[in-house]
CSV table of C-alpha atoms in Angstrom, one decimal:
chain,number,residue,atom,x,y,z
A,1,MET,CA,5.4,-45.1,-74.5
A,2,GLN,CA,7.6,-42.4,-73.0
A,3,ILE,CA,9.3,-43.2,-69.7
A,4,VAL,CA,11.3,-40.7,-67.7
A,5,VAL,CA,14.0,-41.8,-65.2
A,6,PRO,CA,15.5,-38.7,-63.4
A,7,GLU,CA,17.5,-40.7,-60.8
A,8,PHE,CA,20.1,-43.5,-61.0
A,9,MET,CA,19.2,-47.1,-61.5
A,10,GLU,CA,20.6,-50.1,-63.4
A,11,GLU,CA,20.4,-48.9,-67.0
A,12,ASP,CA,20.8,-52.3,-68.6
A,13,ILE,CA,17.8,-53.6,-66.7
A,14,LEU,CA,15.8,-50.5,-67.5
A,15,ARG,CA,16.5,-50.7,-71.3
A,16,ALA,CA,16.1,-54.5,-71.5
A,17,GLY,CA,12.9,-54.6,-69.4
A,18,LEU,CA,11.2,-51.7,-71.2
A,19,SER,CA,12.6,-52.2,-74.7
A,20,GLY,CA,10.4,-50.6,-77.4
A,21,SER,CA,9.6,-47.6,-75.2
A,22,GLY,CA,11.0,-44.2,-75.5
A,23,ILE,CA,13.3,-43.9,-72.5
A,24,LEU,CA,14.8,-40.7,-71.1
A,25,TYR,CA,17.4,-41.8,-68.6
A,26,ASP,CA,19.2,-38.9,-67.0
A,27,PRO,CA,20.2,-39.5,-63.3
A,28,GLY,CA,21.0,-35.8,-62.9
A,29,LEU,CA,17.6,-34.6,-64.1
A,30,VAL,CA,16.3,-34.7,-60.5
A,31,ASP,CA,18.4,-31.6,-59.8
A,32,ARG,CA,17.1,-29.7,-62.8
A,33,ARG,CA,13.4,-29.4,-61.9
A,34,ALA,CA,12.3,-27.2,-64.8
A,35,GLU,CA,13.9,-29.5,-67.3
A,36,LEU,CA,12.3,-32.5,-65.6
A,37,LEU,CA,8.8,-31.0,-65.7
A,38,ALA,CA,9.2,-30.1,-69.4
A,39,ALA,CA,10.4,-33.7,-70.1
A,40,LEU,CA,7.2,-35.1,-68.5
A,41,ALA,CA,4.8,-33.5,-71.0
A,42,GLY,CA,4.3,-36.7,-72.9
A,43,ALA,CA,5.5,-39.2,-70.3
A,44,GLU,CA,3.3,-42.2,-69.4
A,45,ALA,CA,5.7,-43.4,-66.6
A,46,ILE,CA,8.3,-42.0,-64.3
A,47,ILE,CA,10.7,-44.1,-62.2
A,48,VAL,CA,12.1,-42.3,-59.1
A,49,ARG,CA,14.1,-42.8,-56.0
A,50,ASN,CA,13.6,-40.7,-52.9
A,51,ARG,CA,14.7,-37.3,-54.2
A,52,THR,CA,12.2,-36.6,-56.9
A,53,GLN,CA,9.1,-34.9,-55.5
A,54,VAL,CA,6.1,-36.4,-57.1
A,55,ASN,CA,3.6,-33.8,-56.1
A,56,ALA,CA,0.8,-31.7,-57.6
A,57,GLU,CA,3.3,-29.6,-59.6
A,58,LEU,CA,4.8,-32.7,-61.2
A,59,LEU,CA,1.5,-34.3,-61.9
A,60,ALA,CA,0.2,-31.2,-63.6
A,61,ALA,CA,3.2,-31.2,-65.9
A,62,ALA,CA,2.6,-34.9,-66.8
A,63,PRO,CA,-1.0,-35.1,-68.1
A,64,ARG,CA,-0.4,-38.5,-69.7
A,65,LEU,CA,1.2,-40.0,-66.6
A,66,ARG,CA,-0.2,-43.5,-65.7
A,67,VAL,CA,2.4,-45.0,-63.3
A,68,VAL,CA,5.1,-44.1,-60.9
A,69,GLY,CA,7.8,-46.7,-60.1
A,70,ARG,CA,9.6,-46.2,-56.9
A,71,LEU,CA,13.2,-47.5,-56.6
A,72,GLY,CA,12.8,-48.3,-52.9
A,73,VAL,CA,10.0,-48.6,-50.3
A,74,GLY,CA,9.6,-45.1,-48.7
A,75,LEU,CA,6.8,-43.1,-50.2
A,76,ASP,CA,7.1,-39.8,-48.4
A,77,ASN,CA,8.3,-38.0,-51.6
A,78,ILE,CA,5.2,-39.1,-53.4
A,79,ASP,CA,1.8,-37.5,-53.0
A,80,LEU,CA,-0.3,-40.7,-52.9
A,81,GLU,CA,-3.6,-38.9,-52.6
A,82,ALA,CA,-2.9,-36.7,-55.6
A,83,CYS,CA,-1.8,-39.7,-57.6
A,84,LYS,CA,-4.9,-41.6,-56.6
A,85,ALA,CA,-7.1,-38.7,-57.6
A,86,ARG,CA,-5.4,-38.7,-61.0
A,87,GLY,CA,-5.6,-42.4,-61.5
A,88,VAL,CA,-1.8,-42.8,-61.4
A,89,ALA,CA,-0.6,-46.1,-60.0
A,90,VAL,CA,2.4,-46.1,-57.6
A,91,PHE,CA,4.6,-49.2,-57.3
A,92,PRO,CA,7.3,-49.4,-54.6
A,93,ALA,CA,10.0,-52.0,-54.8
A,94,SER,CA,8.8,-53.8,-51.7
A,95,GLY,CA,11.2,-56.3,-50.3
A,96,ALA,CA,14.0,-55.7,-52.8
A,97,ASN,CA,16.4,-53.9,-50.4
A,98,ASP,CA,15.4,-55.6,-47.1
A,99,ILE,CA,18.6,-57.6,-46.8
A,100,SER,CA,20.8,-54.7,-47.5
A,101,VAL,CA,19.2,-52.5,-44.8
A,102,ALA,CA,19.2,-55.4,-42.3
A,103,GLU,CA,22.9,-56.0,-42.9
A,104,TYR,CA,23.6,-52.3,-42.4
A,105,VAL,CA,21.8,-52.3,-39.0
A,106,ILE,CA,23.6,-55.4,-37.7
A,107,SER,CA,27.0,-54.4,-39.0
A,108,SER,CA,26.6,-50.9,-37.5
A,109,ALA,CA,25.6,-52.4,-34.2
A,110,MET,CA,28.6,-54.7,-34.1
A,111,VAL,CA,31.0,-51.9,-34.9
A,112,LEU,CA,29.5,-49.5,-32.4
A,113,LEU,CA,29.5,-52.1,-29.6
A,114,ARG,CA,33.2,-52.8,-30.1
A,115,GLY,CA,33.9,-49.1,-30.6
A,116,ILE,CA,36.2,-49.7,-33.6
A,117,HIS,CA,34.8,-47.6,-36.4
A,118,ALA,CA,37.3,-44.7,-35.7
A,119,MET,CA,40.3,-46.8,-35.2
A,120,PRO,CA,41.8,-47.1,-38.8
A,121,SER,CA,42.4,-43.4,-39.0
A,122,ARG,CA,43.8,-43.2,-35.5
A,123,LEU,CA,46.1,-46.1,-36.1
A,124,ALA,CA,47.3,-44.6,-39.4
A,125,ASP,CA,48.2,-41.5,-37.4
A,126,GLY,CA,50.4,-43.5,-35.1
A,127,ASP,CA,48.0,-43.9,-32.2
A,128,TRP,CA,48.1,-47.5,-31.0
A,129,ALA,CA,45.2,-46.8,-28.6
A,130,ARG,CA,44.9,-50.5,-27.6
A,131,ASN,CA,43.8,-49.7,-24.1
A,132,ALA,CA,40.8,-47.6,-25.4
A,133,LEU,CA,39.4,-50.7,-27.2
A,134,MET,CA,40.0,-53.4,-24.6
A,135,ASN,CA,36.5,-53.1,-23.2
A,136,GLY,CA,34.4,-53.3,-26.4
A,137,ARG,CA,31.2,-55.3,-26.1
A,138,GLU,CA,30.0,-58.5,-27.8
A,139,ILE,CA,26.7,-58.5,-29.7
A,140,ASN,CA,25.9,-62.0,-28.3
A,141,GLY,CA,23.5,-61.8,-25.4
A,142,LYS,CA,22.6,-58.2,-26.0
A,143,THR,CA,19.0,-57.1,-26.5
A,144,LEU,CA,17.8,-55.7,-29.9
A,145,GLY,CA,14.8,-53.5,-29.7
A,146,LEU,CA,12.9,-52.9,-32.9
A,147,VAL,CA,10.4,-50.1,-33.4
A,148,GLY,CA,8.2,-51.4,-36.1
A,149,PHE,CA,8.2,-55.0,-37.3
A,150,GLY,CA,7.7,-55.0,-41.0
A,151,SER,CA,9.8,-56.9,-43.6
A,152,ILE,CA,13.1,-55.1,-43.0
A,153,ALA,CA,12.8,-55.4,-39.2
A,154,ARG,CA,12.1,-59.1,-39.6
A,155,GLU,CA,15.2,-59.6,-41.7
A,156,THR,CA,17.1,-57.7,-39.1
A,157,ALA,CA,15.6,-59.9,-36.3
A,158,LYS,CA,16.6,-63.1,-38.1
A,159,ARG,CA,20.3,-62.0,-38.2
A,160,ALA,CA,20.2,-60.8,-34.6
A,161,LEU,CA,18.7,-64.0,-33.3
A,162,ALA,CA,21.3,-66.0,-35.3
A,163,LEU,CA,24.0,-64.0,-33.5
A,164,GLY,CA,22.6,-64.8,-30.1
A,165,MET,CA,20.7,-61.6,-29.4
A,166,ASP,CA,17.4,-61.4,-27.6
A,167,VAL,CA,15.0,-59.5,-29.8
A,168,MET,CA,11.8,-57.6,-28.9
A,169,ALA,CA,9.7,-55.4,-31.0
A,170,TYR,CA,7.0,-52.7,-30.8
A,171,ASP,CA,4.4,-52.6,-33.5
A,172,PRO,CA,0.9,-51.3,-32.7
A,173,HIS,CA,-0.4,-52.6,-36.0
A,174,LEU,CA,0.3,-56.3,-35.1
A,175,ALA,CA,-1.6,-58.5,-32.7
A,176,PRO,CA,0.5,-59.5,-29.6
A,177,GLU,CA,-0.1,-63.2,-30.5
A,178,GLY,CA,0.4,-64.8,-33.9
A,179,PRO,CA,2.8,-66.5,-36.3
A,180,HIS,CA,4.4,-63.2,-37.3
A,181,TRP,CA,6.5,-63.2,-34.2
A,182,ASP,CA,8.0,-66.6,-35.0
A,183,LEU,CA,11.0,-66.7,-37.3
A,184,LYS,CA,13.1,-69.6,-38.4
A,185,THR,CA,16.0,-68.5,-36.1
A,186,GLY,CA,13.8,-67.9,-33.0
A,187,ARG,CA,11.0,-65.9,-31.6
A,188,VAL,CA,10.7,-62.1,-31.3
A,189,ARG,CA,9.0,-60.8,-28.1
A,190,PRO,CA,6.2,-58.3,-28.7
A,191,ALA,CA,6.3,-55.4,-26.2
A,192,ASP,CA,5.1,-51.9,-25.7
A,193,LEU,CA,7.2,-49.0,-26.7
A,194,GLY,CA,8.3,-48.1,-23.2
A,195,THR,CA,9.5,-51.7,-22.6
A,196,VAL,CA,11.5,-51.7,-25.8
A,197,LEU,CA,13.1,-48.4,-25.0
A,198,ALA,CA,14.0,-49.4,-21.5
A,199,GLY,CA,15.3,-52.8,-22.4
A,200,ALA,CA,17.2,-52.3,-25.6
A,201,ASP,CA,21.0,-52.4,-25.8
A,202,VAL,CA,20.6,-51.6,-29.5
A,203,LEU,CA,17.5,-49.8,-30.7
A,204,SER,CA,16.7,-49.9,-34.4
A,205,LEU,CA,13.9,-47.9,-36.1
A,206,HIS,CA,11.7,-49.4,-38.8
A,207,VAL,CA,8.8,-47.0,-39.2
A,208,PRO,CA,7.7,-44.6,-41.9
A,209,LEU,CA,7.7,-40.8,-41.3
A,210,THR,CA,4.2,-39.7,-40.4
A,211,SER,CA,2.7,-37.1,-38.1
A,212,GLY,CA,2.6,-39.8,-35.5
A,213,THR,CA,6.2,-41.0,-35.8
A,214,ARG,CA,7.9,-37.6,-36.3
A,215,HIS,CA,10.4,-37.2,-33.4
A,216,MET,CA,9.0,-40.2,-31.6
A,217,ILE,CA,12.6,-40.8,-30.5
A,218,ASN,CA,12.9,-37.5,-28.6
A,219,GLU,CA,14.6,-36.3,-25.4
A,220,ALA,CA,12.0,-38.1,-23.2
A,221,ALA,CA,12.3,-41.3,-25.2
A,222,LEU,CA,16.1,-41.3,-25.1
A,223,ALA,CA,16.0,-40.7,-21.3
A,224,GLN,CA,14.1,-43.9,-20.9
A,225,MET,CA,16.9,-45.9,-22.6
A,226,LYS,CA,19.5,-47.6,-20.5
A,227,PRO,CA,22.9,-45.9,-20.2
A,228,GLY,CA,25.3,-47.1,-22.9
A,229,ALA,CA,22.6,-48.1,-25.4
A,230,ILE,CA,22.9,-47.6,-29.1
A,231,VAL,CA,20.4,-46.0,-31.6
A,232,ILE,CA,20.3,-46.9,-35.3
A,233,ASN,CA,18.1,-45.1,-37.7
A,234,ALA,CA,18.0,-46.4,-41.3
A,235,ALA,CA,14.3,-45.8,-41.7
A,236,ARG,CA,13.4,-42.2,-42.2
A,237,GLY,CA,14.9,-38.9,-41.1
A,238,GLY,CA,12.6,-37.0,-38.7
A,239,VAL,CA,11.7,-40.1,-36.7
A,240,VAL,CA,14.6,-39.2,-34.4
A,241,ASP,CA,15.0,-35.7,-32.9
A,242,GLU,CA,18.6,-35.1,-34.0
A,243,VAL,CA,19.2,-32.3,-31.5
A,244,ALA,CA,18.2,-34.6,-28.6
A,245,LEU,CA,20.2,-37.5,-30.0
A,246,SER,CA,23.4,-35.5,-30.3
A,247,GLN,CA,23.0,-34.3,-26.7
A,248,ALA,CA,22.6,-37.8,-25.5
A,249,LEU,CA,25.7,-38.8,-27.3
A,250,ARG,CA,27.7,-35.9,-26.0
A,251,THR,CA,26.7,-36.5,-22.4
A,252,GLY,CA,27.6,-40.2,-22.7
A,253,HIS,CA,24.0,-41.4,-21.9
A,254,LEU,CA,24.1,-43.2,-25.2
A,255,SER,CA,27.4,-45.0,-26.2
A,256,GLY,CA,26.8,-44.7,-29.9
A,257,ALA,CA,24.4,-44.1,-32.9
A,258,ALA,CA,24.3,-44.8,-36.6
A,259,LEU,CA,22.3,-42.5,-38.8
A,260,ASP,CA,21.7,-43.2,-42.4
A,261,VAL,CA,18.8,-40.8,-42.8
A,262,PHE,CA,18.3,-37.2,-41.7
A,263,GLU,CA,15.5,-34.6,-41.3
A,264,THR,CA,16.9,-32.7,-44.2
A,265,GLU,CA,18.8,-34.5,-47.0
A,266,PRO,CA,21.5,-33.6,-47.7
A,267,PRO,CA,21.7,-32.0,-44.2
A,268,PRO,CA,22.8,-28.4,-44.1
A,269,PRO,CA,26.0,-27.4,-42.3
A,270,GLU,CA,24.3,-26.4,-39.1
A,271,ASP,CA,22.7,-29.8,-38.8
A,272,CYS,CA,26.0,-31.6,-39.5
A,273,ALA,CA,27.6,-29.4,-36.8
A,274,ARG,CA,25.5,-31.2,-34.2
A,275,PHE,CA,27.7,-34.3,-34.6
A,276,GLN,CA,31.1,-32.7,-35.1
A,277,GLY,CA,33.7,-34.0,-32.7
A,278,LEU,CA,31.7,-37.1,-31.7
A,279,ALA,CA,33.7,-40.3,-32.0
A,280,ASN,CA,30.7,-42.5,-31.2
A,281,VAL,CA,28.5,-41.8,-34.2
A,282,ILE,CA,28.4,-43.3,-37.7
A,283,LEU,CA,26.9,-41.0,-40.3
A,284,THR,CA,26.1,-42.3,-43.8
A,285,PRO,CA,24.3,-40.6,-46.8
A,286,HIS,CA,21.1,-42.6,-47.1
A,287,ILE,CA,22.8,-45.7,-48.5
A,288,ALA,CA,21.7,-48.5,-46.1
A,289,GLY,CA,19.5,-50.0,-48.8
A,290,LEU,CA,22.0,-49.6,-51.6
A,291,SER,CA,24.4,-52.4,-52.5
A,292,GLN,CA,25.4,-54.0,-55.8
A,293,GLU,CA,22.9,-56.8,-55.2
A,294,SER,CA,20.0,-54.7,-54.0
A,295,ASN,CA,20.4,-52.1,-56.7
A,296,ARG,CA,19.8,-54.8,-59.3
A,297,ARG,CA,16.9,-56.3,-57.4
A,298,VAL,CA,15.2,-52.9,-56.9
A,299,SER,CA,15.6,-52.1,-60.6
A,300,GLU,CA,14.3,-55.5,-61.6
A,301,VAL,CA,11.2,-55.3,-59.4
A,302,THR,CA,10.4,-51.7,-60.4
A,303,VAL,CA,10.8,-52.3,-64.1
A,304,ALA,CA,8.6,-55.4,-63.9
A,305,SER,CA,5.9,-53.5,-62.1
A,306,VAL,CA,5.9,-50.5,-64.5
A,307,ARG,CA,6.0,-52.8,-67.6
A,308,LYS,CA,3.1,-55.0,-66.3
A,309,HIS,CA,0.9,-51.9,-65.5
A,310,LEU,CA,1.6,-50.2,-68.9
A,311,LEU,CA,0.9,-53.4,-70.8
A,312,ALA,CA,-2.2,-54.2,-68.8
A,313,GLU,CA,-3.7,-50.8,-69.6
A,314,VAL,CA,-2.9,-51.2,-73.3
A,315,SER,CA,-4.6,-54.5,-73.4
């Protein structure tokens, strides 16, 4: 069996879990599209992250392809309908990086509420700036608003409740009553989107990017938020209107934001310029779900899914 892996993963887990297969592991292959397509001629499996576009072009170049392993949970880089039509199974690593993303959200919220993320460089430059940080805010007693209440949002809610936050969530796919709102650390209040926007001190997004969620956090939505609120997006770029968000940060309507995902990745210089000069924003390169621990969990889950599918088809 030939397996192609054009993006980084834990190589020891890959080779141990799929021993006996022909493995082409080249984390830079994602950037050499023509070579990638040529390498897929005899491939029965491909394992990808979020940069490899598994589309009609790739499927046409891989006539023997039977399974796609996704090192993560987002599937917007994979044409699911085209895969289904070809009989190609798709396996995301559901749950494997939930903790890592949840910790990113909570840690970003704490840092932004206190306003301390820019201080190390200021202090190193000789700026004591103590007065500027005397009015930072505690996370205890604040309200966390979640847009979407899937597995990552629930892990985030558990940590927020344990820290003394009040938590409410909007998810149109969940009934307003049921055990899904009850967590070991407390209960999350279901609410409509307008209530979540208006009541959140910290708004965290946990929805996929679809035609219905694109720019759902736009100028009008941001205007509904209370002055001084914080927005965190570690879900998908495009859910937030970055132009509107940068304006809300510049005017001071929002006190801070953390973005781990962007409409275009990597963002072009003109997109990055929107946030230049802002001291109240944390920008990271789509790494919320990446940690030493989650990288191994994601690799283990993905390899196990691919191996099980390939062996089941053989038998």
